[in-house]
Structure formats: structure tokens, C-alpha cells
């Protein structure tokens, strides 16, 4: 989740962690906030579905997003 746009090319992102079931994520015990370049933000306007009292969240476009992530990973990993 982008929490703040810092400049034209950077943003602050609050990351979730995956659960065992594909497409389900949750907030980690300790916040995972990092500054990233905007080119690595996969999509804007994603709204996950709450699955369990705001503890688990489901992304219905998970398969498509995972494929997009894997393409990014191939391009930028060394």
C-alpha cells in the first residue's frame, strides 16, 4: 500500500505478507515500510476484500498480479 508520494519517482510503501492460501495477505506483526521507486509499484487502485476481521485480505487479481511481479523480477534481478 502506497502511503506517501515522496517525489516524482519515489514513494513510501507499507508491505503485507502472504498467507498460506494464494491471494490472501495480512499485515505483518511489525510494520514493513520501505521507500521504493515508483517504477516498482505494480498497480494503483487495488482494493482487497476483507476475509477475516481485517486480519486477512484477498486480492481477486492475485494470479495476474503474481505474473506481473514475476516479469518485473526477471527484468530487475541480477
mmCIF file of N, CA and C in Angstrom:
data_model
loop_
_atom_site.group_PDB
_atom_site.id
_atom_site.type_symbol
_atom_site.label_atom_id
_atom_site.label_comp_id
_atom_site.label_asym_id
_atom_site.label_seq_id
_atom_site.Cartn_x
_atom_site.Cartn_y
_atom_site.Cartn_z
ATOM 1 N N UNK A 1 0.850 -1.156 0.000
ATOM 2 C CA UNK A 1 0.000 0.000 0.000
ATOM 3 C C UNK A 1 0.902 1.227 0.000
ATOM 4 N N UNK A 2 0.737 2.070 -1.020
ATOM 5 C CA UNK A 2 1.493 3.316 -1.076
ATOM 6 C C UNK A 2 0.892 4.261 -0.040
ATOM 7 N N UNK A 3 1.732 4.726 0.863
ATOM 8 C CA UNK A 3 1.247 5.614 1.919
ATOM 9 C C UNK A 3 1.595 7.066 1.667
ATOM 10 N N UNK A 4 2.631 7.292 0.823
ATOM 11 C CA UNK A 4 3.033 8.668 0.574
ATOM 12 C C UNK A 4 3.879 8.731 -0.695
ATOM 13 N N UNK A 5 3.595 9.729 -1.539
ATOM 14 C CA UNK A 5 4.446 10.001 -2.699
ATOM 15 C C UNK A 5 5.498 11.001 -2.256
ATOM 16 N N UNK A 6 6.753 10.601 -2.354
ATOM 17 C CA UNK A 6 7.851 11.428 -1.858
ATOM 18 C C UNK A 6 8.378 12.395 -2.906
ATOM 19 N N UNK A 7 8.378 11.986 -4.155
ATOM 20 C CA UNK A 7 8.869 12.818 -5.251
ATOM 21 C C UNK A 7 8.256 12.281 -6.535
ATOM 22 N N UNK A 8 8.748 12.754 -7.652
ATOM 23 C CA UNK A 8 8.209 12.274 -8.918
ATOM 24 C C UNK A 8 8.557 10.817 -9.195
ATOM 25 N N UNK A 9 9.568 10.287 -8.526
ATOM 26 C CA UNK A 9 9.957 8.898 -8.804
ATOM 27 C C UNK A 9 10.058 7.996 -7.573
ATOM 28 N N UNK A 10 9.675 8.469 -6.385
ATOM 29 C CA UNK A 10 9.761 7.625 -5.182
ATOM 30 C C UNK A 10 8.473 7.698 -4.373
ATOM 31 N N UNK A 11 8.213 6.611 -3.631
ATOM 32 C CA UNK A 11 7.029 6.533 -2.777
ATOM 33 C C UNK A 11 7.347 5.700 -1.541
ATOM 34 N N UNK A 12 6.601 5.926 -0.472
ATOM 35 C CA UNK A 12 6.691 5.105 0.728
ATOM 36 C C UNK A 12 5.618 4.028 0.621
ATOM 37 N N UNK A 13 6.025 2.772 0.832
ATOM 38 C CA UNK A 13 5.115 1.636 0.685
ATOM 39 C C UNK A 13 5.070 0.838 1.988
ATOM 40 N N UNK A 14 3.864 0.478 2.415
ATOM 41 C CA UNK A 14 3.633 -0.385 3.572
ATOM 42 C C UNK A 14 3.294 -1.768 3.024
ATOM 43 N N UNK A 15 4.181 -2.750 3.239
ATOM 44 C CA UNK A 15 4.034 -4.071 2.638
ATOM 45 C C UNK A 15 3.243 -5.032 3.526
ATOM 46 N N UNK A 16 2.480 -5.922 2.862
ATOM 47 C CA UNK A 16 1.779 -7.021 3.527
ATOM 48 C C UNK A 16 2.612 -8.288 3.333
ATOM 49 N N UNK A 17 2.245 -9.346 4.048
ATOM 50 C CA UNK A 17 2.908 -10.642 3.884
ATOM 51 C C UNK A 17 1.882 -11.658 3.395
ATOM 52 N N UNK A 18 2.322 -12.616 2.560
ATOM 53 C CA UNK A 18 1.385 -13.618 2.055
ATOM 54 C C UNK A 18 0.993 -14.620 3.136
ATOM 55 N N UNK A 19 -0.229 -15.102 3.040
ATOM 56 C CA UNK A 19 -0.710 -16.196 3.893
ATOM 57 C C UNK A 19 -0.500 -17.510 3.127
ATOM 58 N N UNK A 20 -0.866 -18.594 3.728
ATOM 59 C CA UNK A 20 -0.690 -19.903 3.080
ATOM 60 C C UNK A 20 -1.564 -20.047 1.835
ATOM 61 N N UNK A 21 -2.764 -19.513 1.879
ATOM 62 C CA UNK A 21 -3.699 -19.631 0.761
ATOM 63 C C UNK A 21 -3.377 -18.561 -0.288
ATOM 64 N N UNK A 22 -3.143 -18.958 -1.547
ATOM 65 C CA UNK A 22 -2.798 -17.988 -2.589
ATOM 66 C C UNK A 22 -3.833 -16.863 -2.705
ATOM 67 N N UNK A 23 -3.319 -15.649 -2.822
ATOM 68 C CA UNK A 23 -4.184 -14.489 -2.967
ATOM 69 C C UNK A 23 -4.552 -13.836 -1.656
ATOM 70 N N UNK A 24 -4.244 -14.484 -0.532
ATOM 71 C CA UNK A 24 -4.545 -13.946 0.783
ATOM 72 C C UNK A 24 -3.279 -13.366 1.408
ATOM 73 N N UNK A 25 -3.452 -12.185 2.010
ATOM 74 C CA UNK A 25 -2.334 -11.484 2.639
ATOM 75 C C UNK A 25 -2.784 -10.924 3.975
ATOM 76 N N UNK A 26 -1.798 -10.578 4.810
ATOM 77 C CA UNK A 26 -2.103 -9.960 6.094
ATOM 78 C C UNK A 26 -1.005 -8.955 6.422
ATOM 79 N N UNK A 27 -1.297 -8.087 7.368
ATOM 80 C CA UNK A 27 -0.284 -7.139 7.819
ATOM 81 C C UNK A 27 0.668 -7.865 8.747
ATOM 82 N N UNK A 28 1.974 -7.643 8.611
ATOM 83 C CA UNK A 28 2.940 -8.318 9.490
ATOM 84 C C UNK A 28 2.856 -7.796 10.922
ATOM 85 N N UNK A 29 3.423 -8.539 11.856
ATOM 86 C CA UNK A 29 3.412 -8.144 13.271
ATOM 87 C C UNK A 29 4.081 -6.783 13.453
ATOM 88 N N UNK A 30 5.187 -6.571 12.778
ATOM 89 C CA UNK A 30 5.863 -5.275 12.788
ATOM 90 C C UNK A 30 5.724 -4.647 11.411
ATOM 91 N N UNK A 31 5.493 -3.357 11.351
ATOM 92 C CA UNK A 31 5.315 -2.703 10.053
ATOM 93 C C UNK A 31 6.532 -2.907 9.163
ATOM 94 N N UNK A 32 6.263 -3.138 7.886
ATOM 95 C CA UNK A 32 7.312 -3.258 6.870
ATOM 96 C C UNK A 32 7.121 -2.096 5.906
ATOM 97 N N UNK A 33 7.692 -0.956 6.248
ATOM 98 C CA UNK A 33 7.563 0.260 5.443
ATOM 99 C C UNK A 33 8.908 0.544 4.786
ATOM 100 N N UNK A 34 8.867 0.735 3.460
ATOM 101 C CA UNK A 34 10.097 0.983 2.715
ATOM 102 C C UNK A 34 9.871 2.076 1.672
ATOM 103 N N UNK A 35 10.951 2.735 1.311
ATOM 104 C CA UNK A 35 10.919 3.726 0.239
ATOM 105 C C UNK A 35 11.296 3.010 -1.054
ATOM 106 N N UNK A 36 10.448 3.116 -2.081
ATOM 107 C CA UNK A 36 10.692 2.434 -3.353
ATOM 108 C C UNK A 36 10.543 3.400 -4.521
ATOM 109 N N UNK A 37 11.147 3.037 -5.622
ATOM 110 C CA UNK A 37 10.962 3.799 -6.845
ATOM 111 C C UNK A 37 9.595 3.455 -7.417
ATOM 112 N N UNK A 38 8.916 4.443 -7.956
ATOM 113 C CA UNK A 38 7.549 4.242 -8.439
ATOM 114 C C UNK A 38 7.450 3.225 -9.569
ATOM 115 N N UNK A 39 8.539 3.003 -10.301
ATOM 116 C CA UNK A 39 8.500 2.016 -11.383
ATOM 117 C C UNK A 39 8.215 0.615 -10.851
ATOM 118 N N UNK A 40 8.432 0.396 -9.548
ATOM 119 C CA UNK A 40 8.200 -0.918 -8.966
ATOM 120 C C UNK A 40 6.816 -1.067 -8.336
ATOM 121 N N UNK A 41 5.999 -0.040 -8.407
ATOM 122 C CA UNK A 41 4.609 -0.148 -7.955
ATOM 123 C C UNK A 41 3.842 -0.805 -9.097
ATOM 124 N N UNK A 42 3.276 -1.988 -8.844
ATOM 125 C CA UNK A 42 2.661 -2.769 -9.913
ATOM 126 C C UNK A 42 1.356 -2.179 -10.432
ATOM 127 N N UNK A 43 0.530 -1.680 -9.540
ATOM 128 C CA UNK A 43 -0.770 -1.176 -9.961
ATOM 129 C C UNK A 43 -1.314 -0.251 -8.892
ATOM 130 N N UNK A 44 -2.103 0.724 -9.319
ATOM 131 C CA UNK A 44 -2.752 1.589 -8.338
ATOM 132 C C UNK A 44 -4.244 1.298 -8.328
ATOM 133 N N UNK A 45 -4.870 1.637 -7.222
ATOM 134 C CA UNK A 45 -6.314 1.448 -7.095
ATOM 135 C C UNK A 45 -6.743 0.050 -6.707
ATOM 136 N N UNK A 46 -5.832 -0.781 -6.220
ATOM 137 C CA UNK A 46 -6.207 -2.137 -5.782
ATOM 138 C C UNK A 46 -6.930 -2.062 -4.451
ATOM 139 N N UNK A 47 -8.058 -2.709 -4.386
ATOM 140 C CA UNK A 47 -8.816 -2.766 -3.133
ATOM 141 C C UNK A 47 -9.061 -4.227 -2.782
ATOM 142 N N UNK A 48 -8.316 -4.756 -1.821
ATOM 143 C CA UNK A 48 -8.516 -6.157 -1.444
ATOM 144 C C UNK A 48 -9.824 -6.327 -0.681
ATOM 145 N N UNK A 49 -10.309 -7.552 -0.679
ATOM 146 C CA UNK A 49 -11.532 -7.907 0.041
ATOM 147 C C UNK A 49 -11.158 -8.410 1.434
ATOM 148 N N UNK A 50 -11.794 -7.869 2.457
ATOM 149 C CA UNK A 50 -11.528 -8.294 3.837
ATOM 150 C C UNK A 50 -12.107 -9.686 4.047
ATOM 151 N N UNK A 51 -11.273 -10.614 4.517
ATOM 152 C CA UNK A 51 -11.700 -12.001 4.693
ATOM 153 C C UNK A 51 -11.915 -12.387 6.148
ATOM 154 N N UNK A 52 -11.250 -11.690 7.082
ATOM 155 C CA UNK A 52 -11.301 -12.144 8.464
ATOM 156 C C UNK A 52 -11.054 -10.972 9.408
ATOM 157 N N UNK A 53 -12.079 -10.235 9.731
ATOM 158 C CA UNK A 53 -11.986 -9.141 10.715
ATOM 159 C C UNK A 53 -10.753 -8.264 10.541
ATOM 160 N N UNK A 54 -10.480 -7.876 9.311
ATOM 161 C CA UNK A 54 -9.332 -7.037 8.964
ATOM 162 C C UNK A 54 -7.986 -7.680 9.277
ATOM 163 N N UNK A 55 -7.971 -9.006 9.396
ATOM 164 C CA UNK A 55 -6.708 -9.711 9.627
ATOM 165 C C UNK A 55 -6.180 -10.300 8.327
ATOM 166 N N UNK A 56 -7.075 -10.817 7.488
ATOM 167 C CA UNK A 56 -6.673 -11.365 6.196
ATOM 168 C C UNK A 56 -7.405 -10.614 5.093
ATOM 169 N N UNK A 57 -6.664 -10.408 4.016
ATOM 170 C CA UNK A 57 -7.192 -9.684 2.865
ATOM 171 C C UNK A 57 -6.969 -10.520 1.620
ATOM 172 N N UNK A 58 -7.949 -10.516 0.717
ATOM 173 C CA UNK A 58 -7.874 -11.308 -0.512
ATOM 174 C C UNK A 58 -7.827 -10.385 -1.721
ATOM 175 N N UNK A 59 -6.861 -10.644 -2.608
ATOM 176 C CA UNK A 59 -6.736 -9.912 -3.864
ATOM 177 C C UNK A 59 -7.271 -10.797 -4.982
ATOM 178 N N UNK A 60 -8.425 -10.433 -5.552
ATOM 179 C CA UNK A 60 -9.047 -11.277 -6.574
ATOM 180 C C UNK A 60 -8.207 -11.357 -7.846
ATOM 181 N N UNK A 61 -7.364 -10.359 -8.103
ATOM 182 C CA UNK A 61 -6.496 -10.359 -9.284
ATOM 183 C C UNK A 61 -5.123 -10.942 -8.971
ATOM 184 N N UNK A 62 -5.044 -11.787 -7.972
ATOM 185 C CA UNK A 62 -3.764 -12.315 -7.496
ATOM 186 C C UNK A 62 -2.959 -12.995 -8.595
ATOM 187 N N UNK A 63 -3.572 -13.839 -9.388
ATOM 188 C CA UNK A 63 -2.834 -14.583 -10.426
ATOM 189 C C UNK A 63 -2.213 -13.610 -11.422
ATOM 190 N N UNK A 64 -2.982 -12.647 -11.879
ATOM 191 C CA UNK A 64 -2.483 -11.641 -12.819
ATOM 192 C C UNK A 64 -1.368 -10.802 -12.189
ATOM 193 N N UNK A 65 -1.546 -10.404 -10.947
ATOM 194 C CA UNK A 65 -0.534 -9.600 -10.249
ATOM 195 C C UNK A 65 0.740 -10.409 -10.011
ATOM 196 N N UNK A 66 0.600 -11.677 -9.697
ATOM 197 C CA UNK A 66 1.769 -12.531 -9.474
ATOM 198 C C UNK A 66 2.564 -12.703 -10.764
ATOM 199 N N UNK A 67 1.870 -12.850 -11.895
ATOM 200 C CA UNK A 67 2.549 -12.947 -13.190
ATOM 201 C C UNK A 67 3.284 -11.645 -13.503
ATOM 202 N N UNK A 68 2.642 -10.515 -13.226
ATOM 203 C CA UNK A 68 3.265 -9.217 -13.448
ATOM 204 C C UNK A 68 4.498 -9.053 -12.564
ATOM 205 N N UNK A 69 4.378 -9.459 -11.309
ATOM 206 C CA UNK A 69 5.525 -9.412 -10.386
ATOM 207 C C UNK A 69 6.683 -10.259 -10.913
ATOM 208 N N UNK A 70 6.389 -11.454 -11.385
ATOM 209 C CA UNK A 70 7.449 -12.338 -11.891
ATOM 210 C C UNK A 70 8.142 -11.738 -13.109
ATOM 211 N N UNK A 71 7.402 -11.036 -13.975
ATOM 212 C CA UNK A 71 8.020 -10.351 -15.110
ATOM 213 C C UNK A 71 8.961 -9.246 -14.632
ATOM 214 N N UNK A 72 8.507 -8.461 -13.664
ATOM 215 C CA UNK A 72 9.352 -7.405 -13.087
ATOM 216 C C UNK A 72 10.608 -8.024 -12.479
ATOM 217 N N UNK A 73 10.417 -9.101 -11.738
ATOM 218 C CA UNK A 73 11.532 -9.751 -11.056
ATOM 219 C C UNK A 73 12.582 -10.214 -12.054
ATOM 220 N N UNK A 74 12.144 -10.777 -13.181
ATOM 221 C CA UNK A 74 13.085 -11.223 -14.213
ATOM 222 C C UNK A 74 13.872 -10.063 -14.799
ATOM 223 N N UNK A 75 13.220 -8.926 -14.978
ATOM 224 C CA UNK A 75 13.876 -7.758 -15.581
ATOM 225 C C UNK A 75 14.870 -7.091 -14.640
ATOM 226 N N UNK A 76 14.582 -7.095 -13.348
ATOM 227 C CA UNK A 76 15.376 -6.293 -12.433
ATOM 228 C C UNK A 76 16.276 -7.073 -11.491
ATOM 229 N N UNK A 77 16.176 -8.391 -11.467
ATOM 230 C CA UNK A 77 17.073 -9.144 -10.575
ATOM 231 C C UNK A 77 18.354 -9.487 -11.322
ATOM 232 N N UNK A 78 19.407 -9.589 -10.555
ATOM 233 C CA UNK A 78 20.718 -9.868 -11.175
ATOM 234 C C UNK A 78 21.257 -11.192 -10.735
#
